XYZ file of C-alpha atoms in Angstrom:
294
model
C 37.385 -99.045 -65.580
C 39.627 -97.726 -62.889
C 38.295 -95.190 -60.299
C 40.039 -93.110 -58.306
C 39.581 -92.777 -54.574
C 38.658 -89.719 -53.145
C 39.758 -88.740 -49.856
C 38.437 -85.917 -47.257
C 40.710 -84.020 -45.766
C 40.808 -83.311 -42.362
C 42.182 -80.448 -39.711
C 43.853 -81.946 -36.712
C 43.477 -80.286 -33.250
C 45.937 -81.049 -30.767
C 44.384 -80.396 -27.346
C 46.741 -80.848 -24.107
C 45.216 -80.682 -20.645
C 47.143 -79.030 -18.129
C 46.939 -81.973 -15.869
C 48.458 -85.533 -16.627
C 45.338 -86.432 -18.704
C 46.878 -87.877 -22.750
C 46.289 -85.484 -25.039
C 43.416 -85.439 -27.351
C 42.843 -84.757 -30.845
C 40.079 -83.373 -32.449
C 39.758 -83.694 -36.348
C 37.815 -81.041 -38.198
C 37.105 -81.336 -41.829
C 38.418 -78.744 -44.152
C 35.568 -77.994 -45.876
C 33.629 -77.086 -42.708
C 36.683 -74.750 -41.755
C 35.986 -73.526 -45.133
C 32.680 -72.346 -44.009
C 33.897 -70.913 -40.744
C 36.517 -68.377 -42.447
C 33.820 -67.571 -45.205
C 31.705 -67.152 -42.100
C 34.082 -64.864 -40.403
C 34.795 -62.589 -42.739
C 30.876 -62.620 -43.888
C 30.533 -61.094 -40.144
C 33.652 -59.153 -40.069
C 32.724 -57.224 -43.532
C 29.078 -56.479 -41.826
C 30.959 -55.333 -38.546
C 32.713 -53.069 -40.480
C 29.875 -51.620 -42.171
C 27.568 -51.066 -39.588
C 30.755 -49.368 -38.085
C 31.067 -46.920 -40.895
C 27.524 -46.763 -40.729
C 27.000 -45.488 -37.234
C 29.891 -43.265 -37.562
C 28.062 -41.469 -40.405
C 25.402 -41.498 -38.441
C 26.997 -39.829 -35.332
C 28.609 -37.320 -37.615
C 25.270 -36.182 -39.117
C 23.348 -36.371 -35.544
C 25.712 -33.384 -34.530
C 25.754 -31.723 -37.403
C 22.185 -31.801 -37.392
C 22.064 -30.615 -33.733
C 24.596 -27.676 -34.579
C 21.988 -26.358 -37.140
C 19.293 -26.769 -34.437
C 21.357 -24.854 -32.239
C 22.249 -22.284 -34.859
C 18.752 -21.742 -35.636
C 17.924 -21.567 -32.317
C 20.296 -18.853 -31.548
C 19.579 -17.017 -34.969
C 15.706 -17.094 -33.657
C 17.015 -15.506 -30.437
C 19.240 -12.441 -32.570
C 16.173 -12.192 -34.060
C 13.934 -11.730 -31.400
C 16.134 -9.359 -29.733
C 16.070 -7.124 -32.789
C 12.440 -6.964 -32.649
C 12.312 -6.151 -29.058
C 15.255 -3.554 -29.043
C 13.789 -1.945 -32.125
C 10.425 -1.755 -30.080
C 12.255 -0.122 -26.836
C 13.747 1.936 -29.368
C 10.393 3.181 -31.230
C 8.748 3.672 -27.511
C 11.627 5.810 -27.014
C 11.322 7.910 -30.024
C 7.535 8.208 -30.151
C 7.736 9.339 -26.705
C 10.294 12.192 -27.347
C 9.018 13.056 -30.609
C 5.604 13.667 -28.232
C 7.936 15.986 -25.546
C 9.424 17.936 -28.482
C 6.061 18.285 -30.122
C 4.447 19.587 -27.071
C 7.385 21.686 -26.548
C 7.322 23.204 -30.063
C 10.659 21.840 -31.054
C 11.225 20.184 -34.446
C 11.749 16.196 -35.227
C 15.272 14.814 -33.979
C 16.806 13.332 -37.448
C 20.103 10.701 -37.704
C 22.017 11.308 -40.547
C 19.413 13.577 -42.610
C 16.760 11.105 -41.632
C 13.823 10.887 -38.788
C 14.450 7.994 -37.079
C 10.485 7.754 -37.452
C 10.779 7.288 -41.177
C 13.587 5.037 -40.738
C 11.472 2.749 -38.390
C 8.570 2.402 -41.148
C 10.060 0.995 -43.802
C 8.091 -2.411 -44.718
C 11.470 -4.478 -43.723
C 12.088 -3.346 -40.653
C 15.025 -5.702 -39.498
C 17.276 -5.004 -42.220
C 16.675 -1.277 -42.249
C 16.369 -0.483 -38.726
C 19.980 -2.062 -37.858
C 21.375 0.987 -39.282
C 19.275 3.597 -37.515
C 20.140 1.722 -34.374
C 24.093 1.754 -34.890
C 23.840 5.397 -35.589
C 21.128 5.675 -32.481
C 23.364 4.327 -30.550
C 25.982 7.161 -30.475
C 23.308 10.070 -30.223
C 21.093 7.914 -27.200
C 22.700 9.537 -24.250
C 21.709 13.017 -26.132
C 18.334 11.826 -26.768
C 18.023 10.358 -23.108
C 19.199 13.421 -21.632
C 16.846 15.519 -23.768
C 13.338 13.552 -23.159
C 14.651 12.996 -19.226
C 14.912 17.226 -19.522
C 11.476 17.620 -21.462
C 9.393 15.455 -19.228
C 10.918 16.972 -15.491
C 9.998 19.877 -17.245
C 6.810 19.489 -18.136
C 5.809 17.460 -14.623
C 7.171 20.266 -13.139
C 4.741 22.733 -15.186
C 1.844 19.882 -14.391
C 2.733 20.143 -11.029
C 3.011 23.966 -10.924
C -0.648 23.827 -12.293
C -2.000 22.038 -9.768
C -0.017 23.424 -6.887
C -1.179 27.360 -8.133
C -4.668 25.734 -8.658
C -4.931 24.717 -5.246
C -3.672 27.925 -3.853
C -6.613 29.853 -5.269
C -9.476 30.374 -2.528
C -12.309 29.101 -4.591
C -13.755 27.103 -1.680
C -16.647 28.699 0.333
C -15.203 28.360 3.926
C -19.008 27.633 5.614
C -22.353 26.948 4.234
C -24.764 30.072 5.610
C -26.508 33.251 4.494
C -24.739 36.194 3.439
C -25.306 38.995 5.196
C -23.200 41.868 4.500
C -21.607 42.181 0.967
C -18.285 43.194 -0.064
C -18.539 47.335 -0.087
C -16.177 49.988 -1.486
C -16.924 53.946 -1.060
C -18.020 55.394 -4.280
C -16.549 59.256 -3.699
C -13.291 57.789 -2.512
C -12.566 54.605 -3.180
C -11.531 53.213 -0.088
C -12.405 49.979 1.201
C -15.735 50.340 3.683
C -16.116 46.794 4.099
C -12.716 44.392 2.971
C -15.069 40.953 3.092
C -17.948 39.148 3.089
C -19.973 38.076 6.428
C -21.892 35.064 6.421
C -24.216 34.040 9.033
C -24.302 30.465 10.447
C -24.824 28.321 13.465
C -22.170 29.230 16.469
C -19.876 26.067 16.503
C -20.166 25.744 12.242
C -16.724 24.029 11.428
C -15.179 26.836 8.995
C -12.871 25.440 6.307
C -9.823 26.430 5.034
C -10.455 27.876 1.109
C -7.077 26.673 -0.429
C -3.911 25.083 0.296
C -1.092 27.252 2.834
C 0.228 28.334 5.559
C -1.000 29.620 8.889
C 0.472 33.015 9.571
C -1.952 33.980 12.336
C -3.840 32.758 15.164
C -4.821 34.653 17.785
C -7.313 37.378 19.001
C -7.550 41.019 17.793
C -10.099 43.577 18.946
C -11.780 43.937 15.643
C -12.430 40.670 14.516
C -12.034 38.624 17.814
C -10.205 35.096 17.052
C -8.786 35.876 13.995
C -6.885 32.976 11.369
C -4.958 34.364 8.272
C -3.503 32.467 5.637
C -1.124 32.786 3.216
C -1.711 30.343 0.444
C 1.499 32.100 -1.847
C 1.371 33.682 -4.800
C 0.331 36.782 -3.834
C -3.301 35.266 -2.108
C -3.953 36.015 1.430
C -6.825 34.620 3.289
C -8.740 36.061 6.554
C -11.275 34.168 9.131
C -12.945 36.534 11.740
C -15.253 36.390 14.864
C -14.579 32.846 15.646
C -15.560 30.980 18.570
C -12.318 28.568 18.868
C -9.248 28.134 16.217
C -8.179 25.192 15.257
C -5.356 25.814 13.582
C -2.281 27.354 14.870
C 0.587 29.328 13.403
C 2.887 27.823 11.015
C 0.187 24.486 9.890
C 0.138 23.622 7.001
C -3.505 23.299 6.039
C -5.304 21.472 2.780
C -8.071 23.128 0.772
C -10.914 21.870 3.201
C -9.446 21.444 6.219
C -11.340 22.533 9.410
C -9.062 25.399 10.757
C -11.992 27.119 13.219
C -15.500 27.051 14.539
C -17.996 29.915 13.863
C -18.225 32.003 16.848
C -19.114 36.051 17.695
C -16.189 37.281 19.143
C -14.895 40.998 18.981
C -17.084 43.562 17.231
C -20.025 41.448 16.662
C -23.624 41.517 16.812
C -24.408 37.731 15.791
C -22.661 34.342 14.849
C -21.026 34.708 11.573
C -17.949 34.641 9.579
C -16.408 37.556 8.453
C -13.960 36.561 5.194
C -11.384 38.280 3.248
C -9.349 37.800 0.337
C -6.194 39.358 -0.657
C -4.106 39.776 -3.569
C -0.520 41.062 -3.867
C -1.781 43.373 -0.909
C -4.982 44.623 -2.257
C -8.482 43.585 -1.012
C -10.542 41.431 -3.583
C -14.330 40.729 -3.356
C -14.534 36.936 -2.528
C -17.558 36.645 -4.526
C -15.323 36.772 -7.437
C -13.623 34.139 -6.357
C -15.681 31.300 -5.076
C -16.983 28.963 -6.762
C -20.370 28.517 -4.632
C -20.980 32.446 -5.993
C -20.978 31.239 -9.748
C -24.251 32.540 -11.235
C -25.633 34.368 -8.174
């Protein structure tokens, strides 16, 4: 029986030095170069996956991140609706309060109270409407509630300026000696104030907020003060020792203006006070407060 020879077949590999060294050659058998190609491409083919793999990868990373950044900036929209729809309620409650005070019916946009419009149970959707049309009438509605409140701080402070300008304040803590007097048969003023005995030196106080129109001596009522404290109330402060105050101060409900003397036509230290309305002589009692209930 004849067999037949097998032979292996091998890859020669020339290798040439660069120097004067022979040549060599190196002899690789086929089969193993077999296993090197297979090998290649085995790695190549993974290579190429992984590739495609990452680039996937990268491509959903940022479109991942541009919905995170979407979301993010749809949170923010959001959030600004909320808060400009709460400016915008502050700014509606408060001029539905000025108009109300004022006696002046709701402001509506477009048949509607922007009040009703901002209770609806979804507020974001609804509201973006009422804040478009808002939008054109908020200089009107500015200018209004700007007008309403100067208007009513000026009435406040109106109040309290006319409040303060009302004698009400007893100008020195003593007896009362002489009471305001008119004539019965005639009507004419006997006695124009009230006197009020106290220790010489007694700081007198002013009874309201004004304006010193005289200081100075007179031959009645010796050092003399009068104040004009505006509408219509005039203020006098006889017999004292020393004034304070001088013509043209300004003086506060309280402030010390003189000291309680007996100068001119005066038989003991005392104050003699007037009031005055409009040019007409009023009985202080009915005035200040320290009379109440006496």
């Amino acid at each position: 029986m004849t067999h037949k020879r097998k032979y292996r077949k091998f890859i020669q590999v020339l290798i040439v030095p660069d120097d004067n060294d022979e040549p060599k050659a190196l002899s690789i058998p086929a089969t193993r170069v077999r296993f090197f190609k297979i090998l290649a491409v085995f790695l190549a083919v993974h290579i190429l996956l992984g590739f495609v793999g990452y680039s996937q990868f990268i491509r959903v990373y940022k479109k991942n991140r541009a919905l995170i950044d979407i979301n993010k900036q749809l949170e923010t929209n959001n959030k600004r609706i909320y808060d400009l729809a709460s400016m915008f309620q502050q700014l509606v409650e408060s001029q539905a309060k000025v108009r109300t005070a004022l006696g002046l019916g709701q402001l509506t946009v477009e048949g509607t109270t922007v009040e009703q419009s901002l209770s609806t149970p979804n507020i974001v959707p609804e509201i973006l409407p009422a804040l478009e049309a808002a939008r054109t009438n908020y200089q009107l509605v500015e200018t209004d509630v700007k007008e309403k409140l100067g208007f009513l701080q000026r009435a406040k402070s109106g109040i309290h300026d006319f409040e303060r300008s009302i004698p009400t304040l007893l100008p020195v803590e003593g007896i009362l000696t002489t009471d305001y007097q008119i004539s019965r048969l005639d009507g004419r003023t006997e006695h124009r104030g009230i006197d009020i005995a106290a220790q010489r030196g007694t700081y007198i106080k002013a009874a309201a907020d004004g304006t010193v129109i005289f200081s100075g001596w007179t031959p009645d009522l010796g050092n003399l003060i009068i104040i004009n404290h505006g509408y219509g109330f005039v203020t006098y402060y006889g017999h004292n020792e020393r004034n304070i105050a001088r013509r043209n101060d300004i003086v506060r409900k309280g402030d010390n203006i003189a000291l309680l003397g007996n100068t001119g036509h005066s038989s003991a230290p005392h104050l003699h006070f007037e009031i005055w309305k409009n040019g007409q002589p009023l009985d202080p009692k009915e005035y200040i407060l320290a009379f109440d209930g006496l």
